[in-house]
């Protein structure tokens, strides 16, 4: 089946630094990728929709200058958390929509801890 | 190997015809099992979190149950508006998502 690889799986960083998370569709093309944030015991929150070759669409309340999304190819999207603060600590999850049948496949998540 | 398998892949029901969706999992150190509903073009909408075997949660026509190997999402007397893809995810050290069950409820 289709596989979405998300790296790193875990990252610890100091407050004020930037962290980049990669989401790759390994064996299919994904015109559209999604980025989510999971709070403990809470729902998955859609942060932004990333379309290959164009600017990402951010959900209301998500700071686009803080969460930079780049979708430079049909198999790779990146999320950069800039000037991270402790309140940015969370699980970040990506998903990729298979272009030909629009089926959605998820990455395994990245646990970000900002000290 | 940790993984999540959902079945069936697709399900068509008549309005009022109750049924169950299955989510089988193998994971070390289960921290939670999540059910989501996803409508086309939208992000997953949270339904339930289950933490331990024997736990059950209900919301309107939906009821989720959990054992040590699987979870069931029971849909009682479904309506056309229940048509969606239902996703199951398991949290261990990482998140493992199933590929979803596409439910169609026919009036």
Short mmCIF file of C-alpha atoms in Angstrom, two decimals:
data_model
loop_
_atom_site.label_atom_id
_atom_site.label_comp_id
_atom_site.label_asym_id
_atom_site.label_seq_id
_atom_site.Cartn_x
_atom_site.Cartn_y
_atom_site.Cartn_z
CA UNK A 1 0.00 0.00 0.00
CA UNK A 2 0.89 3.64 -0.27
CA UNK A 3 3.37 4.92 2.31
CA UNK A 4 3.90 8.38 3.72
CA UNK A 5 7.20 8.92 5.47
CA UNK A 6 7.45 11.68 8.06
CA UNK A 7 10.76 12.76 9.61
CA UNK A 8 11.95 13.27 12.20
CA UNK A 9 9.73 11.20 14.47
CA UNK A 10 10.91 13.10 17.52
CA UNK A 11 12.75 16.40 17.96
CA UNK A 12 13.77 18.42 20.98
CA UNK A 13 14.89 21.99 20.45
CA UNK A 14 15.61 25.16 22.36
CA UNK A 15 13.19 28.03 22.44
CA UNK A 16 13.82 30.46 19.59
CA UNK A 17 15.21 27.92 17.13
CA UNK A 18 13.53 26.64 13.97
CA UNK A 19 12.59 23.06 13.22
CA UNK A 20 11.84 21.51 9.84
CA UNK A 21 9.59 18.47 9.44
CA UNK A 22 9.47 16.51 6.20
CA UNK A 23 6.55 14.59 4.73
CA UNK A 24 7.23 12.33 1.74
CA UNK A 25 4.92 10.15 -0.28
CA UNK A 26 7.20 7.24 -1.09
CA UNK A 27 5.45 5.46 -3.93
CA UNK A 28 2.79 7.80 -5.22
CA UNK A 29 2.30 11.36 -6.31
CA UNK A 30 0.43 13.69 -4.01
CA UNK A 31 -0.72 16.98 -5.44
CA UNK A 32 -2.15 17.86 -2.06
CA UNK A 33 -0.73 17.31 1.41
CA UNK A 34 -2.20 18.30 4.74
CA UNK A 35 -0.57 19.29 8.01
CA UNK A 36 -2.24 18.67 11.37
CA UNK A 37 -1.51 19.27 15.00
CA UNK A 38 -2.61 16.84 17.70
CA UNK A 39 -3.02 18.09 21.23
CA UNK A 40 -2.94 15.54 24.08
CA UNK A 41 -6.25 13.70 24.31
CA UNK A 42 -7.78 16.11 21.85
CA UNK A 43 -8.73 16.10 18.24
CA UNK A 44 -6.54 16.35 15.19
CA UNK A 45 -6.54 19.98 14.10
CA UNK A 46 -6.02 20.81 10.46
CA UNK A 47 -3.38 23.52 10.19
CA UNK A 48 -2.96 23.97 6.47
CA UNK A 49 -3.48 22.47 3.05
CA UNK A 50 -0.39 22.31 0.89
CA UNK A 51 -0.66 22.20 -2.89
CA UNK A 52 2.33 21.40 -5.07
CA UNK A 53 3.76 24.47 -6.71
CA UNK A 54 1.53 26.98 -4.98
CA UNK A 55 1.13 28.70 -1.64
CA UNK A 56 -0.36 26.76 1.23
CA UNK A 57 -3.85 27.52 2.49
CA UNK A 58 -3.87 28.07 6.23
CA UNK A 59 -6.80 27.45 8.55
CA UNK A 60 -8.11 30.31 10.61
CA UNK A 61 -5.94 31.06 13.61
CA UNK A 62 -2.78 29.41 12.24
CA UNK A 63 0.12 31.85 11.82
CA UNK A 64 1.52 31.45 8.33
CA UNK A 65 4.74 33.27 9.22
CA UNK A 66 5.35 30.89 12.09
CA UNK A 67 4.45 27.65 10.35
CA UNK A 68 6.11 27.80 6.94
CA UNK A 69 4.97 25.19 4.46
CA UNK A 70 6.75 24.33 1.25
CA UNK A 71 5.45 21.79 -1.28
CA UNK A 72 8.14 21.89 -3.93
CA UNK A 73 7.46 18.54 -5.57
CA UNK A 74 4.70 15.98 -5.97
CA UNK A 75 6.25 13.81 -3.27
CA UNK A 76 7.57 16.23 -0.65
CA UNK A 77 6.09 18.82 1.65
CA UNK A 78 7.91 20.45 4.55
CA UNK A 79 6.66 22.26 7.64
CA UNK A 80 9.08 24.63 9.35
CA UNK A 81 8.21 25.82 12.82
CA UNK A 82 10.05 29.13 13.10
CA UNK A 83 11.22 30.65 16.39
CA UNK A 84 9.71 27.77 18.31
CA UNK A 85 8.30 28.35 21.79
CA UNK A 86 7.26 25.84 24.47
CA UNK A 87 3.60 26.28 23.51
CA UNK A 88 4.46 24.92 20.06
CA UNK A 89 5.26 21.56 21.65
CA UNK A 90 2.88 19.02 20.16
CA UNK A 91 2.49 16.13 17.75
CA UNK A 92 2.55 17.29 14.14
CA UNK A 93 1.11 14.91 11.55
CA UNK A 94 1.00 15.08 7.77
CA UNK A 95 -1.15 13.32 5.24
CA UNK A 96 -0.89 13.01 1.48
CA UNK A 97 -3.78 12.67 -0.94
CA UNK A 98 -3.11 10.20 -3.71
CA UNK A 99 -3.75 12.14 -6.88
CA UNK A 100 -5.44 9.45 -8.95
CA UNK A 101 -8.05 8.27 -6.42
CA UNK A 102 -7.92 11.00 -3.74
CA UNK A 103 -7.34 8.45 -0.98
CA UNK A 104 -5.62 9.90 2.08
CA UNK A 105 -2.53 8.38 3.70
CA UNK A 106 -1.00 9.59 6.96
CA UNK A 107 2.52 9.96 8.23
CA UNK A 108 3.45 8.63 11.65
CA UNK A 109 3.78 12.02 13.27
CA UNK A 110 6.55 14.16 14.75
CA UNK A 111 6.70 14.83 18.47
CA UNK A 112 8.11 18.34 18.91
CA UNK A 113 9.32 19.35 22.36
CA UNK A 114 10.50 22.93 22.80
CA UNK A 115 12.50 23.59 25.93
CA UNK B 1 5.54 -4.59 13.61
CA UNK B 2 3.08 -1.96 14.75
CA UNK B 3 0.16 -1.47 12.41
CA UNK B 4 -3.51 -0.63 12.03
CA UNK B 5 -5.94 -2.35 9.65
CA UNK B 6 -9.46 -1.19 8.98
CA UNK B 7 -12.24 -3.25 7.43
CA UNK B 8 -14.22 -3.24 5.32
CA UNK B 9 -12.62 -0.78 2.92
CA UNK B 10 -16.07 0.32 1.74
CA UNK B 11 -19.57 -0.27 3.10
CA UNK B 12 -22.97 0.53 1.64
CA UNK B 13 -25.95 0.47 3.98
CA UNK B 14 -29.63 1.17 3.61
CA UNK B 15 -30.91 3.91 5.87
CA UNK B 16 -31.72 2.30 9.21
CA UNK B 17 -29.53 -0.76 8.61
CA UNK B 18 -27.15 -1.01 11.58
CA UNK B 19 -23.60 -2.26 11.14
CA UNK B 20 -20.07 -2.15 12.56
CA UNK B 21 -16.69 -0.99 11.30
CA UNK B 22 -13.56 -2.75 12.47
CA UNK B 23 -10.11 -1.44 13.40
CA UNK B 24 -7.53 -4.11 14.21
CA UNK B 25 -4.23 -3.02 15.67
CA UNK B 26 -0.91 -4.23 16.94
CA UNK B 27 1.07 -1.66 18.87
CA UNK B 28 3.50 -1.67 21.75
CA UNK B 29 2.34 0.44 24.64
CA UNK B 30 -1.06 1.66 23.53
CA UNK B 31 -1.56 5.26 24.60
CA UNK B 32 -4.88 5.77 22.87
CA UNK B 33 -7.11 4.70 19.98
CA UNK B 34 -8.85 7.45 18.06
CA UNK B 35 -11.82 7.41 15.71
CA UNK B 36 -12.33 10.22 13.21
CA UNK B 37 -14.90 11.05 10.59
CA UNK B 38 -13.71 12.61 7.38
CA UNK B 39 -15.88 14.29 4.78
CA UNK B 40 -14.55 14.85 1.25
CA UNK B 41 -12.18 17.80 1.02
CA UNK B 42 -12.03 18.30 4.78
CA UNK B 43 -9.72 17.35 7.63
CA UNK B 44 -10.63 14.54 10.04
CA UNK B 45 -13.26 15.36 12.64
CA UNK B 46 -12.63 13.85 16.04
CA UNK B 47 -15.20 11.35 17.32
CA UNK B 48 -13.79 9.30 20.20
CA UNK B 49 -10.68 8.39 22.14
CA UNK B 50 -10.45 5.02 23.90
CA UNK B 51 -7.64 4.20 26.30
CA UNK B 52 -8.15 0.72 27.71
CA UNK B 53 -9.76 -2.60 26.84
CA UNK B 54 -13.39 -2.74 27.82
CA UNK B 55 -13.92 0.96 27.41
CA UNK B 56 -16.97 2.14 25.43
CA UNK B 57 -18.04 5.59 24.29
CA UNK B 58 -21.24 6.74 22.63
CA UNK B 59 -22.32 9.75 20.63
CA UNK B 60 -25.71 9.89 18.94
CA UNK B 61 -25.90 6.88 16.58
CA UNK B 62 -22.24 5.92 17.07
CA UNK B 63 -20.72 3.68 19.70
CA UNK B 64 -17.03 2.79 19.92
CA UNK B 65 -15.67 -0.20 21.80
CA UNK B 66 -12.14 -1.40 22.48
CA UNK B 67 -10.48 -4.75 23.14
CA UNK B 68 -6.78 -5.57 23.35
CA UNK B 69 -6.66 -6.31 19.63
CA UNK B 70 -9.37 -4.29 17.95
CA UNK B 71 -11.94 -1.55 18.12
CA UNK B 72 -15.41 -1.47 16.65
CA UNK B 73 -17.40 1.55 15.60
CA UNK B 74 -21.06 0.54 15.75
CA UNK B 75 -23.53 2.60 13.75
CA UNK B 76 -27.15 2.20 14.80
CA UNK B 77 -29.94 3.06 12.36
CA UNK B 78 -27.67 5.16 10.13
CA UNK B 79 -28.89 8.12 8.14
CA UNK B 80 -27.60 9.45 4.80
CA UNK B 81 -25.76 12.24 6.63
CA UNK B 82 -23.60 9.58 8.29
CA UNK B 83 -21.99 8.91 4.90
CA UNK B 84 -18.26 9.66 5.23
CA UNK B 85 -14.89 7.99 5.60
CA UNK B 86 -14.25 6.77 9.13
CA UNK B 87 -10.60 6.71 10.18
CA UNK B 88 -9.01 4.84 13.05
CA UNK B 89 -5.65 5.82 14.53
CA UNK B 90 -3.58 4.26 17.28
CA UNK B 91 -1.00 6.10 19.35
CA UNK B 92 2.01 4.23 20.69
CA UNK B 93 5.38 5.92 20.40
CA UNK B 94 4.07 7.16 17.07
CA UNK B 95 0.71 7.51 15.40
CA UNK B 96 -0.50 4.72 13.14
CA UNK B 97 -3.47 5.49 10.93
CA UNK B 98 -5.69 3.02 9.15
CA UNK B 99 -6.72 3.72 5.58
CA UNK B 100 -10.34 4.24 6.51
CA UNK B 101 -13.74 2.75 5.77
CA UNK B 102 -15.82 4.61 3.23
CA UNK B 103 -19.44 4.47 4.40
CA UNK B 104 -22.36 5.22 2.10
CA UNK B 105 -25.86 5.28 3.54
CA UNK B 106 -28.57 5.04 0.92
CA UNK B 107 -31.96 6.68 1.59
#
